[in-house]
Amino acid sequence: MTATQFTLIFIAALILSTLTKLWLARRHLTHIAAHRDAVPDAFSAKITLDDHQKAADYTSAKTRFSMWGLLFDAVILLAFTLGGGIQAVATLCDGWFVSPLAQGMAVLVGVLLLNSLLEAPFNWYRTFVIEARYGFNKMTLKLYVLDALKGMLVGAILGLPLLAGVLWLMGRMGEYWWLYVWAVWVGFNLLILFIYPTFIAPMFNKFSPLQDEAMQARINALLQRCGFTSSGLFVMDGSKRSAHGNAYFTGFGKSKRIVFFDTLLERLNISEIEAVLAHELGHFKNRHVLKRIVTTFAMSLGFLWLLAVLMQNDWFYQGLGVSSQSTAVALLLFFMVLPVFSFLLSPVMSAYSRKHEFEADAYASQQTDAQDLVNALVKLYQDNASTLTPDPLYSRFYDSHPPAAVRIAQLQSH
Ligand SMILES: [Zn+2]
């Protein structure tokens, strides 16, 4: 392959992926607009026309904004690659550092910082304009800035040693460096899973033990019925950032925790909370978390091998607008350009995730009353202003959860 050929393949893939995503978003907008005037029959008893239209408008606003984001991302990617952005940063770092490792780190950090700086206005707009307009944003500017700073600090403490280790292995381990890097990557991810609930999450939120005794008794009975041991039930102050509600599990083995957002506890009654928890337990019982982790690890092994093959060719660098070849540049190019090709995997991953959601729902309806979960879901759809009428193709491509109508029909058939 020549550099020019690879450039053409890259541009073609970028155009194809961007146009596909724009086309899906367009379809989504049209579908939502066409169903804006009436609440779907299955929900007409529970959801008012006002709420339905709020959901339609909120989803449309987010979708329209994401279309600008897609175009912006494409431009940024072109600027960094063919536009010479990465090359400029590499040239700038040239000669400042004695060791190639330090120079590689400088290039990586420089490009990543530049990239997040460019993305910052988009994140700000999403939170303080779109989320705020629909009454979901509870974040102050101070908290927002503090979050960003803390995020950067945690990212630096955990990410910089990882990056340095990866670059070192890539430079030292010869032909099979990708196996070593993969082992480090797996270890790193397991470490994060381990320290997330006890060290990282508490930096951003307050976790307090669930106080409500009646609810504790109900939940403990459910846990016992399902043969589940956990080291505690916690309430998280999610309301300080957003009105959206959720519940999740974190941790491993005996250190497993169940976390409820305070926003969720406020809205659902005790039976509905039990049903939501039973759904989460369904994920655990069916080993979904484990399966997901194994799938991700297998994919990262494949990607690292691919990088090892690609970075041996001059056309890989030159085809993406870079003349100085180094492990750091190869790493950057690969992971910036990868999504342009791997977006084809997204419908497969989404389908896999929706299958898990159905399985977890099935489990919940064995352990609790399926109607409780239906009621909880309707409330959550209403509170989150999620659209009840997504475009079917858009939903197939992106949605990790089945569309509301399909999911509820399935639950009611149990
Ligand atoms: Zn789920």
Coordinates of C-alpha atoms and ligand atoms in Angstrom, one line a residue:
M1 CA 0.0 0.0 0.0
T2 CA 1.2 3.5 -0.7
A3 CA 0.7 6.5 1.6
T4 CA -1.7 8.1 -0.9
Q5 CA -3.8 5.0 -1.1
F6 CA -4.1 4.9 2.7
T7 CA -5.0 8.6 2.8
L8 CA -7.8 7.9 0.4
I9 CA -9.1 4.9 2.4
F10 CA -9.0 7.1 5.5
I11 CA -10.9 9.9 3.9
A12 CA -13.5 7.6 2.4
A13 CA -14.0 5.9 5.8
L14 CA -14.3 9.2 7.5
I15 CA -16.9 10.5 5.0
L16 CA -18.8 7.2 5.2
S17 CA -18.9 7.1 9.0
T18 CA -19.8 10.7 9.3
L19 CA -22.5 10.6 6.7
T20 CA -24.0 7.4 8.1
K21 CA -24.2 8.9 11.6
L22 CA -25.7 12.2 10.2
W23 CA -28.2 10.2 8.2
L24 CA -29.3 8.2 11.3
A25 CA -29.6 11.4 13.3
R26 CA -31.7 12.9 10.5
R27 CA -34.0 9.8 10.5
H28 CA -34.3 10.0 14.3
L29 CA -35.4 13.6 14.1
T30 CA -38.0 13.0 11.4
H31 CA -39.4 10.0 13.2
I32 CA -39.7 11.9 16.5
A33 CA -41.3 14.9 14.8
A34 CA -43.8 12.6 13.0
H35 CA -44.9 11.1 16.4
R36 CA -44.9 14.3 18.4
D37 CA -48.6 14.9 18.3
A38 CA -49.8 11.8 20.1
V39 CA -48.7 9.7 23.0
P40 CA -48.2 6.1 21.8
D41 CA -51.3 3.9 22.8
A42 CA -49.3 1.7 25.2
F43 CA -48.4 4.8 27.3
S44 CA -51.5 7.0 26.9
A45 CA -52.8 6.1 30.4
K46 CA -49.6 7.0 32.1
I47 CA -47.8 9.8 30.2
T48 CA -49.4 13.1 29.4
L49 CA -49.1 14.8 26.0
D50 CA -47.1 17.5 27.6
D51 CA -44.5 15.1 28.9
H52 CA -44.4 13.3 25.6
Q53 CA -43.7 16.5 23.8
K54 CA -41.1 17.6 26.3
A55 CA -39.3 14.3 25.6
A56 CA -39.6 14.8 21.9
D57 CA -38.2 18.3 22.1
Y58 CA -35.4 17.3 24.5
T59 CA -34.3 14.3 22.4
S60 CA -34.5 16.4 19.2
A61 CA -32.4 19.2 20.8
K62 CA -29.7 16.6 21.9
T63 CA -29.7 14.9 18.5
R64 CA -29.4 18.1 16.5
F65 CA -26.5 19.2 18.8
S66 CA -24.9 15.8 18.3
M67 CA -24.9 16.4 14.5
W68 CA -22.8 19.6 15.0
G69 CA -20.6 17.5 17.3
L70 CA -20.1 14.9 14.5
L71 CA -19.0 17.5 12.0
F72 CA -16.8 19.2 14.5
D73 CA -15.1 15.9 15.4
A74 CA -14.5 15.1 11.7
V75 CA -12.9 18.5 11.2
I76 CA -10.7 18.2 14.3
L77 CA -9.6 14.7 13.3
L78 CA -8.6 16.0 9.8
A79 CA -6.8 18.9 11.4
F80 CA -4.8 16.7 13.7
T81 CA -3.9 14.2 11.0
L82 CA -3.7 15.4 7.4
G83 CA -3.8 19.0 8.5
G84 CA -0.5 18.5 10.3
G85 CA -1.6 19.0 13.9
I86 CA 0.1 15.9 15.4
Q87 CA 3.2 16.6 13.3
A88 CA 3.3 20.2 14.6
V89 CA 3.2 19.0 18.2
A90 CA 5.9 16.4 17.5
T91 CA 8.1 19.0 15.8
L92 CA 7.5 21.4 18.7
C93 CA 8.6 18.7 21.3
D94 CA 11.7 17.8 19.2
G95 CA 15.0 18.6 20.9
W96 CA 13.5 19.6 24.2
F97 CA 13.9 16.2 25.8
V98 CA 16.9 13.9 26.2
S99 CA 15.1 10.6 26.4
P100 CA 12.8 9.4 23.6
L101 CA 10.4 8.3 26.3
A102 CA 10.0 11.8 27.8
Q103 CA 9.6 13.2 24.3
G104 CA 6.9 10.6 23.5
M105 CA 5.0 11.5 26.7
A106 CA 5.2 15.2 25.8
V107 CA 3.7 14.6 22.4
L108 CA 0.9 12.4 23.8
V109 CA 0.0 14.8 26.6
G110 CA 0.2 17.8 24.3
V111 CA -2.2 16.4 21.7
L112 CA -4.6 15.0 24.3
L113 CA -4.7 18.3 26.2
L114 CA -5.3 20.2 22.9
N115 CA -8.0 17.8 22.0
S116 CA -9.9 18.2 25.3
L117 CA -9.5 21.9 25.1
L118 CA -11.2 21.9 21.8
E119 CA -14.0 19.7 23.0
A120 CA -14.6 21.7 26.2
P121 CA -17.0 24.3 24.7
F122 CA -19.2 21.4 23.5
N123 CA -19.4 19.8 26.9
W124 CA -20.1 23.1 28.4
Y125 CA -22.9 23.9 26.0
R126 CA -24.5 20.4 26.5
T127 CA -24.6 20.9 30.3
F128 CA -25.4 24.6 30.7
V129 CA -27.6 25.2 27.7
I130 CA -29.4 22.0 26.6
E131 CA -29.6 20.2 30.0
A132 CA -30.4 23.5 31.7
R133 CA -33.2 24.4 29.2
Y134 CA -35.1 21.2 30.0
G135 CA -34.5 21.6 33.8
F136 CA -32.1 18.7 34.2
N137 CA -28.9 20.5 35.0
K138 CA -28.3 21.0 38.7
M139 CA -24.6 21.8 38.4
T140 CA -23.1 25.2 39.2
L141 CA -20.2 26.6 37.2
K142 CA -18.0 26.1 40.2
L143 CA -18.8 22.4 40.6
Y144 CA -18.3 22.0 36.8
V145 CA -14.8 23.5 36.9
L146 CA -14.0 21.6 40.0
D147 CA -15.1 18.3 38.4
A148 CA -12.9 19.1 35.3
L149 CA -9.9 19.8 37.5
K150 CA -10.4 16.7 39.6
G151 CA -10.9 14.6 36.5
M152 CA -7.7 15.9 35.1
L153 CA -5.8 15.2 38.3
V154 CA -7.1 11.6 38.6
G155 CA -6.4 11.2 34.9
A156 CA -2.8 12.4 35.3
I157 CA -2.1 10.3 38.5
L158 CA -3.5 7.1 36.9
G159 CA -2.9 7.8 33.2
L160 CA 0.6 9.2 33.0
P161 CA 2.3 6.2 34.6
L162 CA 0.2 3.9 32.4
L163 CA 1.2 5.8 29.2
A164 CA 4.9 5.8 30.2
G165 CA 4.7 2.1 30.9
V166 CA 3.1 1.4 27.5
L167 CA 5.6 3.5 25.6
W168 CA 8.5 1.8 27.5
L169 CA 7.1 -1.7 26.6
M170 CA 6.5 -0.7 23.0
G171 CA 10.2 0.4 22.7
R172 CA 11.8 -2.4 24.7
M173 CA 9.9 -5.6 24.2
G174 CA 10.5 -6.3 20.5
E175 CA 8.1 -8.0 18.2
Y176 CA 5.7 -9.1 20.8
W177 CA 5.3 -5.8 22.7
W178 CA 1.6 -5.9 22.2
L179 CA 1.2 -8.9 24.4
Y180 CA 3.0 -7.2 27.2
V181 CA 1.1 -4.0 26.8
W182 CA -2.1 -6.0 26.7
A183 CA -1.2 -7.6 30.0
V184 CA -0.5 -4.2 31.6
W185 CA -3.8 -2.8 30.2
V186 CA -5.8 -5.7 31.6
G187 CA -4.1 -5.3 35.0
F188 CA -4.7 -1.5 34.9
N189 CA -8.4 -2.0 34.2
L190 CA -8.9 -4.5 36.9
L191 CA -7.1 -2.1 39.3
I192 CA -9.5 0.7 38.3
L193 CA -12.6 -1.6 38.8
F194 CA -11.2 -2.4 42.2
I195 CA -10.4 1.2 43.4
Y196 CA -13.3 3.0 41.7
P197 CA -16.0 2.5 44.3
T198 CA -13.8 3.2 47.3
F199 CA -11.3 5.8 46.1
I200 CA -12.4 7.5 42.8
A201 CA -16.2 7.7 43.0
P202 CA -16.1 9.4 46.5
M203 CA -13.9 12.2 45.1
F204 CA -16.9 13.3 43.0
N205 CA -19.9 12.3 45.1
K206 CA -21.0 11.6 48.7
F207 CA -22.1 8.1 49.5
S208 CA -24.1 7.5 52.6
P209 CA -25.5 4.2 53.8
L210 CA -29.2 3.7 53.0
Q211 CA -31.1 4.8 56.2
D212 CA -34.7 3.8 55.4
E213 CA -35.3 0.6 57.5
A214 CA -38.4 -0.6 55.8
M215 CA -36.6 -0.4 52.5
Q216 CA -33.5 -2.1 53.9
A217 CA -35.5 -5.0 55.0
R218 CA -37.2 -5.3 51.6
I219 CA -33.9 -5.2 49.8
N220 CA -32.1 -7.5 52.1
A221 CA -34.9 -10.1 51.6
L222 CA -34.5 -9.7 47.9
L223 CA -30.7 -10.1 48.1
Q224 CA -31.1 -13.2 50.2
R225 CA -33.7 -14.7 47.8
C226 CA -31.3 -14.1 44.9
G227 CA -28.3 -15.5 46.9
F228 CA -26.4 -12.2 46.7
T229 CA -23.9 -10.8 49.2
S230 CA -23.0 -7.2 49.2
S231 CA -21.0 -5.1 51.5
G232 CA -23.6 -2.4 51.6
L233 CA -26.4 -0.3 50.3
F234 CA -25.5 3.3 49.5
V235 CA -27.3 6.4 48.5
M236 CA -25.4 8.8 46.1
D237 CA -26.0 12.5 45.9
G238 CA -26.6 12.5 42.2
S239 CA -29.0 15.4 42.5
K240 CA -26.1 17.8 42.9
R241 CA -25.3 17.4 39.2
S242 CA -28.4 16.3 37.4
A243 CA -32.1 15.4 37.8
H244 CA -31.6 12.1 35.9
G245 CA -31.9 9.0 38.1
N246 CA -30.1 5.7 38.2
A247 CA -29.0 2.7 40.3
Y248 CA -25.9 0.5 39.8
F249 CA -23.5 -2.0 41.2
T250 CA -19.8 -1.6 41.6
G251 CA -16.9 -3.6 43.0
F252 CA -15.8 -7.2 43.1
G253 CA -16.4 -10.2 45.2
K254 CA -17.3 -9.3 48.8
S255 CA -16.7 -5.6 48.3
K256 CA -19.7 -5.3 46.0
R257 CA -21.8 -2.3 46.7
I258 CA -25.2 -1.3 45.5
V259 CA -25.6 2.4 44.8
F260 CA -28.9 4.3 44.4
F261 CA -29.0 7.8 43.1
D262 CA -31.0 10.0 45.6
T263 CA -33.0 11.1 42.6
L264 CA -34.2 7.6 42.0
L265 CA -35.2 7.0 45.6
E266 CA -37.3 10.1 45.6
R267 CA -39.4 9.2 42.6
L268 CA -40.0 5.4 43.0
N269 CA -42.0 3.6 45.6
I270 CA -40.6 0.7 47.5
S271 CA -41.8 -2.0 45.2
E272 CA -40.5 -0.2 42.1
I273 CA -37.1 0.2 43.7
E274 CA -37.1 -3.5 44.5
A275 CA -37.9 -4.3 40.9
V276 CA -35.1 -2.0 39.6
L277 CA -32.7 -3.7 41.9
A278 CA -33.9 -7.1 40.8
H279 CA -33.1 -6.0 37.2
E280 CA -29.6 -5.1 38.3
L281 CA -29.2 -8.4 40.1
G282 CA -30.2 -10.0 36.8
H283 CA -27.2 -8.5 35.2
F284 CA -25.1 -9.9 37.9
K285 CA -26.7 -13.4 38.0
N286 CA -26.3 -13.7 34.2
R287 CA -22.6 -12.7 34.5
H288 CA -23.1 -9.8 32.1
V289 CA -20.4 -7.6 33.7
L290 CA -17.9 -10.4 33.4
K291 CA -18.9 -11.2 29.8
R292 CA -18.6 -7.5 28.9
I293 CA -15.2 -7.2 30.5
V294 CA -13.9 -10.3 28.7
T295 CA -15.3 -9.0 25.4
T296 CA -13.6 -5.7 25.8
F297 CA -10.3 -7.3 26.8
A298 CA -10.4 -9.6 23.7
M299 CA -11.1 -6.6 21.5
S300 CA -8.2 -4.6 22.9
L301 CA -5.9 -7.5 22.3
G302 CA -7.0 -7.5 18.6
F303 CA -6.6 -3.7 18.3
L304 CA -3.1 -3.8 19.9
W305 CA -2.0 -6.5 17.5
L306 CA -3.4 -4.5 14.6
L307 CA -1.4 -1.4 15.8
A308 CA 1.8 -3.6 16.0
V309 CA 1.2 -4.6 12.3
L310 CA 0.3 -1.1 11.1
M311 CA 3.1 0.8 12.8
Q312 CA 5.8 -1.1 10.9
N313 CA 4.7 0.6 7.6
D314 CA 5.7 4.0 6.4
W315 CA 2.4 4.5 4.7
F316 CA 0.6 4.3 8.1
Y317 CA 2.3 7.5 9.2
Q318 CA 2.6 9.4 6.0
G319 CA -0.9 8.4 4.9
L320 CA -2.2 10.2 8.0
G321 CA -0.1 13.3 7.5
V322 CA 2.9 12.6 9.9
S323 CA 6.5 12.4 8.8
S324 CA 8.2 11.8 12.1
Q325 CA 7.7 8.2 13.2
S326 CA 7.7 7.2 16.8
T327 CA 5.8 4.8 19.1
A328 CA 4.0 7.8 20.7
V329 CA 2.8 9.1 17.3
A330 CA 1.7 5.6 16.2
L331 CA -0.3 5.2 19.4
L332 CA -2.0 8.6 18.9
L333 CA -2.8 8.1 15.2
F334 CA -4.2 4.6 15.8
F335 CA -6.5 5.5 18.6
M336 CA -7.7 8.7 17.0
V337 CA -8.4 7.1 13.6
L338 CA -9.7 3.8 14.9
P339 CA -13.3 5.0 15.6
V340 CA -13.7 6.0 11.9
F341 CA -13.4 2.3 11.1
S342 CA -14.8 0.6 14.3
F343 CA -18.1 2.5 14.2
L344 CA -19.3 -0.5 12.1
L345 CA -19.0 -2.6 15.4
S346 CA -21.4 -0.3 17.2
P347 CA -24.7 -2.0 16.1
V348 CA -23.2 -5.3 17.1
M349 CA -22.2 -4.1 20.5
S350 CA -25.6 -2.4 21.0
A351 CA -27.5 -5.6 20.0
Y352 CA -25.3 -7.5 22.5
S353 CA -26.2 -5.0 25.2
R354 CA -29.9 -5.1 24.5
K355 CA -29.9 -8.9 24.7
H356 CA -28.5 -8.5 28.2
E357 CA -31.2 -6.0 29.1
F358 CA -33.9 -8.5 28.1
E359 CA -32.2 -11.2 30.2
A360 CA -32.0 -8.9 33.2
D361 CA -35.7 -7.9 32.8
A362 CA -36.6 -11.6 32.6
Y363 CA -34.8 -12.2 35.8
A364 CA -36.4 -9.3 37.5
S365 CA -39.9 -10.5 36.6
Q366 CA -39.1 -13.9 38.1
Q367 CA -38.0 -12.3 41.4
T368 CA -40.5 -9.5 41.6
D369 CA -43.7 -8.4 40.0
A370 CA -43.0 -7.5 36.4
Q371 CA -45.7 -4.7 36.6
D372 CA -43.5 -2.9 39.3
L373 CA -40.6 -2.8 36.8
V374 CA -42.9 -1.5 34.1
N375 CA -44.2 1.3 36.4
A376 CA -40.6 2.1 37.4
L377 CA -39.5 2.3 33.7
V378 CA -42.4 4.5 32.8
K379 CA -41.5 6.9 35.6
L380 CA -37.9 6.9 34.6
Y381 CA -38.7 7.5 30.9
Q382 CA -40.9 10.4 32.0
D383 CA -38.4 11.9 34.4
N384 CA -35.5 11.5 32.0
A385 CA -37.6 12.8 29.1
S386 CA -36.4 9.9 27.0
T387 CA -38.4 9.6 23.7
L388 CA -40.9 6.8 23.5
T389 CA -40.7 6.9 19.7
P390 CA -37.1 6.5 18.6
D391 CA -36.4 5.8 14.9
P392 CA -36.2 2.0 14.8
L393 CA -32.9 2.0 12.8
Y394 CA -31.3 4.7 14.9
S395 CA -32.3 2.7 18.0
R396 CA -30.8 -0.6 16.5
F397 CA -27.6 1.2 15.8
Y398 CA -27.0 3.0 19.1
D399 CA -29.3 2.0 21.9
S400 CA -27.8 -0.1 24.7
H401 CA -31.4 -0.5 26.0
P402 CA -34.4 -1.7 24.0
P403 CA -37.0 0.9 23.0
A404 CA -39.5 1.5 25.8
A405 CA -42.5 0.0 24.0
V406 CA -40.7 -3.2 23.1
R407 CA -39.2 -3.6 26.5
I408 CA -42.5 -3.0 28.3
A409 CA -44.4 -5.3 25.9
Q410 CA -41.8 -8.0 26.6
L411 CA -42.2 -7.5 30.4
Q412 CA -45.9 -7.7 30.3
S413 CA -45.8 -11.0 28.4
H414 CA -44.0 -12.7 31.4
Ligands
ZN1 ZN -29.9 -3.1 32.7

